[in-house]
Coordinates of C-alpha atoms in Angstrom, one line a residue:
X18 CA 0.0 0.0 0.0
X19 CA 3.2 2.2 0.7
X20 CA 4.7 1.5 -2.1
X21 CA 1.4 2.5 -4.4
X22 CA 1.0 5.4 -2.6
X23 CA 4.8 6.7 -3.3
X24 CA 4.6 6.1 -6.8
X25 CA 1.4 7.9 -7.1
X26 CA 3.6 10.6 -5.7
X27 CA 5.8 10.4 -8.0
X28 CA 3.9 10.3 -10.7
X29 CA 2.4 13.3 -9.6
X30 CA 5.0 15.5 -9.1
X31 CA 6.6 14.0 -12.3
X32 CA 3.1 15.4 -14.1
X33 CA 3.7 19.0 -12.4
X34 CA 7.1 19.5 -12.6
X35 CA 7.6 21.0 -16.3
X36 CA 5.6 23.9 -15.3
X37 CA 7.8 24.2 -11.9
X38 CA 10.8 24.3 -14.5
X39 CA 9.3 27.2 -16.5
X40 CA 7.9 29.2 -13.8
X41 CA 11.7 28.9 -12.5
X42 CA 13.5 30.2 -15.8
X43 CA 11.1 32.9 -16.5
X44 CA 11.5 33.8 -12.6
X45 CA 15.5 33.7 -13.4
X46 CA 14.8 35.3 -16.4
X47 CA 13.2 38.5 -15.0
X48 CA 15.4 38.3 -12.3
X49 CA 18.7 38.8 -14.4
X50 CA 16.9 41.8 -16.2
X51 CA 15.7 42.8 -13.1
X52 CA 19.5 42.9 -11.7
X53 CA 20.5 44.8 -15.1
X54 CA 18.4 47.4 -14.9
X55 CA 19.1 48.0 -11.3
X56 CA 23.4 47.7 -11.7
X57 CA 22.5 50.0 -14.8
X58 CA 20.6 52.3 -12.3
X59 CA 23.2 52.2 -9.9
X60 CA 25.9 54.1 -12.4
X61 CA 24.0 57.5 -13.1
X62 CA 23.8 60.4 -10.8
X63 CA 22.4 60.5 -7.1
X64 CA 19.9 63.2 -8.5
X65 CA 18.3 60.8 -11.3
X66 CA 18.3 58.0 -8.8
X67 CA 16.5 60.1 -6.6
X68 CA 14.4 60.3 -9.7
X69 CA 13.7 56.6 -10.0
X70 CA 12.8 56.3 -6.7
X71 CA 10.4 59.5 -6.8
X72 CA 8.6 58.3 -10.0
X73 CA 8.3 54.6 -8.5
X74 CA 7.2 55.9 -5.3
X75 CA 4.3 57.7 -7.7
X76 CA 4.0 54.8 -9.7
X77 CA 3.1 52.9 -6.3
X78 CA 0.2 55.4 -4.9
X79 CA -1.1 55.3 -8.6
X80 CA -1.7 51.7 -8.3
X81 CA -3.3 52.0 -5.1
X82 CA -5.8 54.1 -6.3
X83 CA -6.3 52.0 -8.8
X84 CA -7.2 49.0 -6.4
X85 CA -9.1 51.1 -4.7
X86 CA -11.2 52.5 -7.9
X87 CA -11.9 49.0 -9.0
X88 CA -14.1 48.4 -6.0
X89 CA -16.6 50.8 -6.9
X90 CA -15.8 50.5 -10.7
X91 CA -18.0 47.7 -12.5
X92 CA -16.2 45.2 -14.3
X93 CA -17.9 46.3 -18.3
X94 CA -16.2 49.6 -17.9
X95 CA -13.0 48.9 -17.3
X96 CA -11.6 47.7 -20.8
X97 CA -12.9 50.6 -22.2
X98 CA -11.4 52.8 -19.6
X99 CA -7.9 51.6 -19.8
X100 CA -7.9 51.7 -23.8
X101 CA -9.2 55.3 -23.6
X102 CA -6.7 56.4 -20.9
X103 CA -3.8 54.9 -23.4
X104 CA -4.9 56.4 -26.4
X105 CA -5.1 60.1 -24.4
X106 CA -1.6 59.8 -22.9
X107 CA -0.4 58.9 -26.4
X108 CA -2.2 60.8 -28.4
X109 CA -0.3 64.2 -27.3
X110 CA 2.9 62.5 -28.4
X111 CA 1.4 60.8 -31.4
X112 CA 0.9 64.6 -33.2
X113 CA 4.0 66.1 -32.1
X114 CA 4.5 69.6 -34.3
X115 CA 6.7 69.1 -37.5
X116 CA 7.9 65.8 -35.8
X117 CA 10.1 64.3 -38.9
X118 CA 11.2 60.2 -39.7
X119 CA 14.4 59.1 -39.4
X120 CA 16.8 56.3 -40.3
X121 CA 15.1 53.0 -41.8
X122 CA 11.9 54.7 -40.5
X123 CA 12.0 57.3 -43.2
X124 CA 13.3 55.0 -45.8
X125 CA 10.1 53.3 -45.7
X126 CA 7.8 55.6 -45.4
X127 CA 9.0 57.1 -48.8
X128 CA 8.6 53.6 -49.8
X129 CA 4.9 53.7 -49.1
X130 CA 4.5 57.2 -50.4
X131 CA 5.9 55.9 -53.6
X132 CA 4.2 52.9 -54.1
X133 CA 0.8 54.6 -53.2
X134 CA 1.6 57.0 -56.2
X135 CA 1.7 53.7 -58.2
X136 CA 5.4 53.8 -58.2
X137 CA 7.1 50.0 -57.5
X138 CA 11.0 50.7 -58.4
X139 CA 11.2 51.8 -54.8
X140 CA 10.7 47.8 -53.4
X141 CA 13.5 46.6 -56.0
X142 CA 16.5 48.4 -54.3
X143 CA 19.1 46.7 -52.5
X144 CA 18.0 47.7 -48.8
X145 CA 14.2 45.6 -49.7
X146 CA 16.5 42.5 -51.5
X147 CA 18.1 42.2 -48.5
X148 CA 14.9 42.8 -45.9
X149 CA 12.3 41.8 -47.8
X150 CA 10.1 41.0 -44.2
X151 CA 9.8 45.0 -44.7
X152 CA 7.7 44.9 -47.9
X153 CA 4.4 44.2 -46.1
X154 CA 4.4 47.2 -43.6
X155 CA 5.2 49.0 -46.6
X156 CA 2.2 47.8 -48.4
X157 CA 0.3 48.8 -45.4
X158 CA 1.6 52.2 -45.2
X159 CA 0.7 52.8 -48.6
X160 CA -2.6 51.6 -48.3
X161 CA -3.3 54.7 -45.4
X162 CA -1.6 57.3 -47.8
X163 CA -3.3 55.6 -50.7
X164 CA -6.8 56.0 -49.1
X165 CA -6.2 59.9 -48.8
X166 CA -4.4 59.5 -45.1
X167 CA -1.3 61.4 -45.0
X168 CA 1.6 61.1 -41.6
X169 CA -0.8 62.2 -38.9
X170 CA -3.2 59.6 -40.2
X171 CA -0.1 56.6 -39.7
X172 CA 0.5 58.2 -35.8
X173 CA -3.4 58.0 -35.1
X174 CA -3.1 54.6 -36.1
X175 CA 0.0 53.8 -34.1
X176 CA -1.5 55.7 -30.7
X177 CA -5.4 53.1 -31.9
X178 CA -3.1 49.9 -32.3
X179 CA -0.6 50.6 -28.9
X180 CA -4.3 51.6 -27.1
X181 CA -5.3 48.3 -28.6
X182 CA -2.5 46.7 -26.8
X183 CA -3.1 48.3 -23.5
X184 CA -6.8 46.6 -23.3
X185 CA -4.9 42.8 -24.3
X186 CA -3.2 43.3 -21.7
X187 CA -5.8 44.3 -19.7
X188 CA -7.3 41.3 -20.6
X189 CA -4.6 38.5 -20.5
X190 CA -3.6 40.0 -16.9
X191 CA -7.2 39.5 -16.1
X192 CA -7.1 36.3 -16.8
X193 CA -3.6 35.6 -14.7
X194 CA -4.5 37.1 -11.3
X195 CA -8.3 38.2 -11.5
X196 CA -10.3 41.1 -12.5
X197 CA -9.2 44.0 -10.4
X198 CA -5.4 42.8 -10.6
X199 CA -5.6 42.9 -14.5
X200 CA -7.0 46.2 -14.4
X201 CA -4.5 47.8 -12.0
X202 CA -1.9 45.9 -14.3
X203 CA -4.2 47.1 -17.7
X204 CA -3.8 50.9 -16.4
X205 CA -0.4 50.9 -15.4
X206 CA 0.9 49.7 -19.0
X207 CA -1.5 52.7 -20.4
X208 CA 0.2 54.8 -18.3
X209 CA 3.9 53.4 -18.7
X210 CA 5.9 55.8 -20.4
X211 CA 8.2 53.7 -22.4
X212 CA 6.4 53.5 -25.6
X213 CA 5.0 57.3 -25.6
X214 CA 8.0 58.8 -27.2
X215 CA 7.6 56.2 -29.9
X216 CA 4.0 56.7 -30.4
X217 CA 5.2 59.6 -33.2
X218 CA 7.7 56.7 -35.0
X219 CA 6.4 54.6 -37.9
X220 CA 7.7 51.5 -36.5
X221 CA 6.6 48.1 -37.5
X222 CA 5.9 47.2 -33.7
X223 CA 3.1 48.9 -32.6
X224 CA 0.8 47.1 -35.2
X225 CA 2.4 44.1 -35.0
X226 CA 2.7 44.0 -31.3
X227 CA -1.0 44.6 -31.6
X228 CA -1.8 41.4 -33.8
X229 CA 0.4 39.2 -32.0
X230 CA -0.8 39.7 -28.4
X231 CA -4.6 39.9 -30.3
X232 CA -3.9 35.8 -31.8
X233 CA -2.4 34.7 -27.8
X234 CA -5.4 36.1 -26.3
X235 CA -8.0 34.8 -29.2
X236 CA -6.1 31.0 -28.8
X237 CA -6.3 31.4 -24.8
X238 CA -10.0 33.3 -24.5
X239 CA -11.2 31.3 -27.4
X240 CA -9.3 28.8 -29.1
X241 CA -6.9 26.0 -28.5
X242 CA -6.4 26.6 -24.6
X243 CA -10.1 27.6 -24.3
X244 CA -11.8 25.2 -21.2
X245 CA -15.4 25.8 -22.6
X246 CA -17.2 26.2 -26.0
X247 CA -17.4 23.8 -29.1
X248 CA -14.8 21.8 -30.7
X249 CA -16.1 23.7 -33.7
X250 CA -15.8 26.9 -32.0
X251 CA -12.8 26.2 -30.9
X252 CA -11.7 25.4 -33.8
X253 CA -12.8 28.8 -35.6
X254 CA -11.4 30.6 -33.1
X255 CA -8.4 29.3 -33.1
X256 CA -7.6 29.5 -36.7
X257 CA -8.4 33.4 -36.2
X258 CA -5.8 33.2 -33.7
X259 CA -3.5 32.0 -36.5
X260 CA -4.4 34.3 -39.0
X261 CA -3.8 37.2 -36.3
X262 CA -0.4 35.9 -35.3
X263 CA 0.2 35.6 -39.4
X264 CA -0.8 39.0 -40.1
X265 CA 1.4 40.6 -36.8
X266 CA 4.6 38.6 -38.1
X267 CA 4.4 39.6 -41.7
X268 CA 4.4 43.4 -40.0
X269 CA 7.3 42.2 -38.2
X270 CA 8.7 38.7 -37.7
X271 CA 8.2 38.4 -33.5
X272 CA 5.5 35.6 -33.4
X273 CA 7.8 32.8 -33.9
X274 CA 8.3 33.5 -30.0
X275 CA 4.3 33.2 -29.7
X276 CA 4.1 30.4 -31.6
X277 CA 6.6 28.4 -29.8
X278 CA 5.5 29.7 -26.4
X279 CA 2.0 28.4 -27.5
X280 CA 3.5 24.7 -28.5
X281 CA 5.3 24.8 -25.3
X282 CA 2.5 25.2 -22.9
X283 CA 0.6 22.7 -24.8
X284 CA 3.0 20.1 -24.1
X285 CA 3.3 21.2 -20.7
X286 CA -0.5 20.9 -20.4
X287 CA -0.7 17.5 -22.0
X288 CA 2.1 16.4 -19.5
X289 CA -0.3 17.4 -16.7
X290 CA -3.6 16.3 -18.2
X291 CA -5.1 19.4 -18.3
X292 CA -6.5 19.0 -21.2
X293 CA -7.3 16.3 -23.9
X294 CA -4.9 15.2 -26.4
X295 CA -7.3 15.9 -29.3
X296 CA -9.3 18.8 -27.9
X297 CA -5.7 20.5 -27.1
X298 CA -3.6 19.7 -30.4
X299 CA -6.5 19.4 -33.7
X300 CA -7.1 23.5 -32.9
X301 CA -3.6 23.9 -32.4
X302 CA -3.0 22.3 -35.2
X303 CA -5.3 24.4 -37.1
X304 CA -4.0 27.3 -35.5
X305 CA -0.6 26.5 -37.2
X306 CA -2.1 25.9 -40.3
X307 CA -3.6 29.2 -40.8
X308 CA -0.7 30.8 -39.6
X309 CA 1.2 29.4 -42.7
X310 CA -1.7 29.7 -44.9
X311 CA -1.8 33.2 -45.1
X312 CA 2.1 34.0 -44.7
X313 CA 2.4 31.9 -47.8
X314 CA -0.8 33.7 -49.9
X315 CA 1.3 36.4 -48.3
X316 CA 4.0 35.4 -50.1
X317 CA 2.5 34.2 -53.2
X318 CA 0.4 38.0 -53.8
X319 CA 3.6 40.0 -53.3
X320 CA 5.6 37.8 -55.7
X321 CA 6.0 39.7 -58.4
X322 CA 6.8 43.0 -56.2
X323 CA 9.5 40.8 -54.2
X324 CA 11.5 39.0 -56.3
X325 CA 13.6 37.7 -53.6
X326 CA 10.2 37.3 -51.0
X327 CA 9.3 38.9 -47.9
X328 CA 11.4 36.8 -45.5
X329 CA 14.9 37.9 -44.1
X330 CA 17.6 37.4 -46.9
X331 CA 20.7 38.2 -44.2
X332 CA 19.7 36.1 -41.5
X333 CA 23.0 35.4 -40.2
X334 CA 23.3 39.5 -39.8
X335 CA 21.4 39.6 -36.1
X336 CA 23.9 37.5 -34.7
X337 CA 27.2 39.1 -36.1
X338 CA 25.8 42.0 -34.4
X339 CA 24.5 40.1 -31.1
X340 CA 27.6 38.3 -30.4
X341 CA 29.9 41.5 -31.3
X342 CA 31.6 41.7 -28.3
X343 CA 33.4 44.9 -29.4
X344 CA 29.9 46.3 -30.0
X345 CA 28.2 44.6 -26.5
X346 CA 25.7 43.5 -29.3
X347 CA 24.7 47.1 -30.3
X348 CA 24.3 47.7 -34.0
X349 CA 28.0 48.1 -35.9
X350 CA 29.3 49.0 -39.3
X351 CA 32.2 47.1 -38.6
X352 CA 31.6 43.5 -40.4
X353 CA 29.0 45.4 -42.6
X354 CA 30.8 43.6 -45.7
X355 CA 29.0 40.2 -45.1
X356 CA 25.7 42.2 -46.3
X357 CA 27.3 42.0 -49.6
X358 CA 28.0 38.7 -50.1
X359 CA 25.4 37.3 -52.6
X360 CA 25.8 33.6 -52.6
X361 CA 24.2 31.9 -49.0
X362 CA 27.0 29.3 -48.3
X363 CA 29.9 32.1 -48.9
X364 CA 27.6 34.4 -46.5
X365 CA 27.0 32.1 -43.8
X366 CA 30.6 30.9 -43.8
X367 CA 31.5 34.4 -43.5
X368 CA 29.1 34.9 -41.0
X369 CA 30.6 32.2 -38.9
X370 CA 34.0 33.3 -38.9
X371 CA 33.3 36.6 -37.7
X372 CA 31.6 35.4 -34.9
X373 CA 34.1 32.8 -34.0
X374 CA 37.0 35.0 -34.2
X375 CA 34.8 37.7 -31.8
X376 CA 33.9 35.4 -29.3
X377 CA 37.8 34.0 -29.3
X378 CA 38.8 37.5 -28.7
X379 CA 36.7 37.9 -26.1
X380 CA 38.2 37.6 -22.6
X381 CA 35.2 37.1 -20.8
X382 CA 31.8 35.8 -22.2
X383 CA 30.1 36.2 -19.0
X384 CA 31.2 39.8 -19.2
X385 CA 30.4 40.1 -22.0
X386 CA 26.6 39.1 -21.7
X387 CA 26.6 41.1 -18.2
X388 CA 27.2 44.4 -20.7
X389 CA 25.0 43.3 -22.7
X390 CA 22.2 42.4 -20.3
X391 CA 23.1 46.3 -18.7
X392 CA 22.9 47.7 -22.3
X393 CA 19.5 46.4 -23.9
X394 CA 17.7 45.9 -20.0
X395 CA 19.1 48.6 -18.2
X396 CA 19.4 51.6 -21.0
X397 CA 17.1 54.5 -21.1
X398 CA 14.6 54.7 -24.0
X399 CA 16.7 56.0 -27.0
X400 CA 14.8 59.3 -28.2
X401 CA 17.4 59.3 -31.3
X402 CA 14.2 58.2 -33.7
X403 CA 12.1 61.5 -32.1
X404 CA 14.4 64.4 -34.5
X405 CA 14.7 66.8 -31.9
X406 CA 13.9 65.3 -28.9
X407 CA 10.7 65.6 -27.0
X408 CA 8.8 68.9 -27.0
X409 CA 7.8 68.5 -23.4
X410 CA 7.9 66.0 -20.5
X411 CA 11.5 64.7 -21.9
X412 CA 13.2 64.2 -18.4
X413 CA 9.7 62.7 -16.8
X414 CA 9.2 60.0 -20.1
X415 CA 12.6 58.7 -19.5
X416 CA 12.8 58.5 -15.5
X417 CA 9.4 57.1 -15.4
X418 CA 10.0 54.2 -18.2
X419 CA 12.9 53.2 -16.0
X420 CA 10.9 53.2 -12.8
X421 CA 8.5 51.4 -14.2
X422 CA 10.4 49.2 -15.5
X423 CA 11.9 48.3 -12.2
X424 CA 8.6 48.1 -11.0
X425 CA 6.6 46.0 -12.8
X426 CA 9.7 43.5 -13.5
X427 CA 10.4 43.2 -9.8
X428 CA 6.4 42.2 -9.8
X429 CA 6.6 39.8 -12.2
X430 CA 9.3 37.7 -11.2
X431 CA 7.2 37.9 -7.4
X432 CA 4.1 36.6 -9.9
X433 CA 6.3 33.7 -11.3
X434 CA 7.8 32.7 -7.6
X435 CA 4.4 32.6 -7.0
X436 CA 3.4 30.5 -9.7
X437 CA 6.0 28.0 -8.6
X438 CA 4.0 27.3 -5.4
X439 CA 0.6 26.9 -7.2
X440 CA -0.8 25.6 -10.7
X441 CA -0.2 27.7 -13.2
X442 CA -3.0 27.7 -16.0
X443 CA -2.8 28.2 -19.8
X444 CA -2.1 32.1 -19.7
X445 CA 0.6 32.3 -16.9
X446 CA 2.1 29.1 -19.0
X447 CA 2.2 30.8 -22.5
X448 CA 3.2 34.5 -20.7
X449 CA 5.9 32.8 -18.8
X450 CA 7.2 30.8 -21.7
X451 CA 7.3 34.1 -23.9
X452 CA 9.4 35.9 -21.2
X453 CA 11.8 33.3 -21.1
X454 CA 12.3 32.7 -24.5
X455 CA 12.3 36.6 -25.4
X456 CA 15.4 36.9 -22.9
X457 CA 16.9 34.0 -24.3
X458 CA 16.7 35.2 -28.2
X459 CA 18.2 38.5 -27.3
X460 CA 21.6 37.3 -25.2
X461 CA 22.5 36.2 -29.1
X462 CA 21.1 38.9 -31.2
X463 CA 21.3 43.0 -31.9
X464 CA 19.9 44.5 -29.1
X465 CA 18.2 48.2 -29.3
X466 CA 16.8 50.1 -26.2
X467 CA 13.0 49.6 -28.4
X468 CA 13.2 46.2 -28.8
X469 CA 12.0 45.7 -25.2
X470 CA 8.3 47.0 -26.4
X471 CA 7.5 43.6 -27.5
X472 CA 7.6 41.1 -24.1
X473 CA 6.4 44.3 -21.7
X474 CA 2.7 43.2 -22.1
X475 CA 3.7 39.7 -21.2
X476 CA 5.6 41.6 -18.1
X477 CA 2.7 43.2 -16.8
X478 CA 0.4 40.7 -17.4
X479 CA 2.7 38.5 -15.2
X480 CA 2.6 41.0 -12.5
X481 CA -1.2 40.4 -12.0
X482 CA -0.2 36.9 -11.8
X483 CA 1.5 37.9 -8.2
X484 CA -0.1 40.6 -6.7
X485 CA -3.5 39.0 -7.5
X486 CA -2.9 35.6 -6.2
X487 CA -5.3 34.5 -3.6
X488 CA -7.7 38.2 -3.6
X489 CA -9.7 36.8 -5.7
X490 CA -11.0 34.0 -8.1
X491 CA -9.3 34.3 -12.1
X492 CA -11.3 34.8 -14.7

């Protein structure tokens, strides 16, 4: 009888332990940008630290009110709320006065304006050979301008799709640590002031971040990780969620991290038996399927615009620049000749001796990635892509995105620790997996100060996960 007993012991913690394992990297994970960003903190001025700790102490009471509002606040209003309050507090910076593009930004905005004019020679220059996975965004540029929409048009956009995002995350936090938790966590991303200064940039990742976060939240509300509706349902739903994650990564190539976070947690949740084996993979499955359905009609429609397709024709080029360590992985000129080389083999070869002969040089690797964690984690937002700088508020945008930053990580590793003590369903699995993996990916490739836009959803959405454990029952 002992013996029976100790094996269903086993079995059992056997059946829960992947999830322990990925509740403890993503914890790790945080925790190391966490440390960054602090040790980066640590090397400015007593005055700005003073800062930080002002604006966090700030950032604190606003949350409090928050949790306080939500008890008298009922629940149908409170999407609506935190997408309004992010579109005003970007709005402002959305129409900044004579605000002009810069770098790549500019170079594909005249792009669009040229195509929309019915002019196509602009798409067969060496820049779109070579970073063809720009051609779409183009195409949708040129669609605004084309439909009588000039600039301001595109930055009302960006402010709609980055308010869009603010109400996903609303929602997936919701859904982590409970109603008022996800709003407190919904409001404090539409009030985190590390993407306002880009809200006047034509990037690629506001609408893609957008789509992205949209197809997680369709295959977890919806779809594949659903735990009600129809298999038919399910189904439909779930191949939305695939189109949605299609249509994000053709504006910029980020949901492979979604897509494998998604396959991750639904191996984890087969492990534990969460879910059926063929309720659980025939919509994921489906999911997938749509997802390279339409990046391959995708593909097909733009193929005699691209000749050389709208996928990444220098792939190798991330990681010269990631594993520079003369660079700490920030963007260089220095091995710039590889671009050039035409024939793949010759390229990749290339590619592989540069990094060899780098990482030879180097005379400490974990030094190396220390600078590099400091660099990408622990930088202020880079206002070089706003010509000019900010008009107002400067000083206060760039304290607060660090505080906040601070902040909601230091929450979100508390929300993973405490997801190692209890189950974790499909939402903290899939946010925790795309945490972890996001870190992961960028210890190898270029890091910029914006590229942290993309997992700091996922990071507030954890943070519900902590400080909405126990308060109340999820959603």
């Amino acid at each position: 009888m002992q013996k029976r007993y100790d094996l269903l012991e086993v079995k059992i913690v056997l059946r829960y332990l992947p999830e322990k394992i990925i509740a403890f990297f993503a914890a790790v994970s945080l925790l190391l940008m966490l440390a960054a960003a602090g040790a980066a903190a640590l090397d400015i001025g007593a005055r700005e630290l003073l800062g930080y700790l002002a604006v966090s102490l700030a950032y604190c009471l606003f949350a409090a009110m928050l949790f306080l509002l939500c008890r008298r606040l009922p629940e149908r209003y409170m999407l609506p709320l935190v997408v309004l309050t992010a579109f005003c507090m970007r709005l402002p910076f959305a129409l900044l006065p004579e605000q002009t593009q810069t770098s790549d930004f500019l170079l594909l905005y005249n792009a669009a304006g040229a195509l929309a004019g019915g002019d196509i020679s602009a798409l067969t220059g060496s820049y779109f050979q070579m970073w063809g996975y720009q051609i779409p965004f183009v195409f949708y540029e040129a669609l605004v301008l084309a439909s009588g929409g000039g600039i301001a048009l595109l930055r009302l956009l960006n402010a709609a799709w980055m308010s869009g995002t603010a109400g996903l995350c609303f929602l997936l936090a919701r859904r982590a640590g409970g109603t008022r938790a996800g709003f407190v966590s919904g409001m404090l991303y539409a009030a985190y002031p590390g993407a306002l200064a880009m809200a006047s940039v034509l990037t690629n990742q506001h609408i893609s971040l957008f789509f992205i976060l949209l197809g997680v939240y369709l295959l977890i509300e919806r779809g594949a990780f659903s735990e009600g509706g129809t298999p038919p349902s399910r189904l439909l739903w779930s191949v939305l969620a695939g189109l949605s994650l299609s249509f994000g990564n053709l504006m910029r190539p980020e949901a492979v991290l979604a897509l494998a976070s998604a396959v991750v947690a639904a191996l984890v949740l087969l492990v534990r038996g969460a879910q059926g084996r063929k309720s659980l993979l025939v919509p994921l499955c489906a999911m997938l399927a749509a997802y390279l359905a339409l990046g391959l009609a995708a593909s097909a429609l733009t193929s005699g615009l691209a000749p050389n397709g709208i996928g990444n024709n220098r792939p190798e080029w991330k990681l010269v620049l990631g594993l520079d360590t003369e660079s700490s992985g920030m963007y260089s000129d220095e091995n710039a000749f590889i671009l050039e080389i035409e024939d793949d083999a010759a390229r990749h070869e290339a590619a592989r001796e540069v990094i060899s002969e780098s990482l030879a040089g180097c005379e400490s690797i974990p030094a190396f990635l220390w600078q590099k964690l400091k660099l990408f984690w622990g930088a202020r937002e880079d206002l070089g892509y706003v010509e000019g700088g900010l008009p107002f508020g400067e000083a206060a945008v760039l304290s607060g995105e660090r505080a906040a930053f601070l902040l909601m990580t230091a929450l979100a590793m508390y929300g993973c620790v405490v997801l190692l003590r209890r189950r974790a369903g499909a939402v903290e699995l899939l946010l925790m997996c795309l945490v972890a993996a996001n870190f992961l990916c960028y210890l190898v490739i270029e890091i910029q100060p914006r590229y942290r836009m993309f997992i700091m959803p996922a990071v507030f959405a954890l943070a519900a996960a902590g400080y909405g454990q126990g308060r109340e029952k999820r959603v």
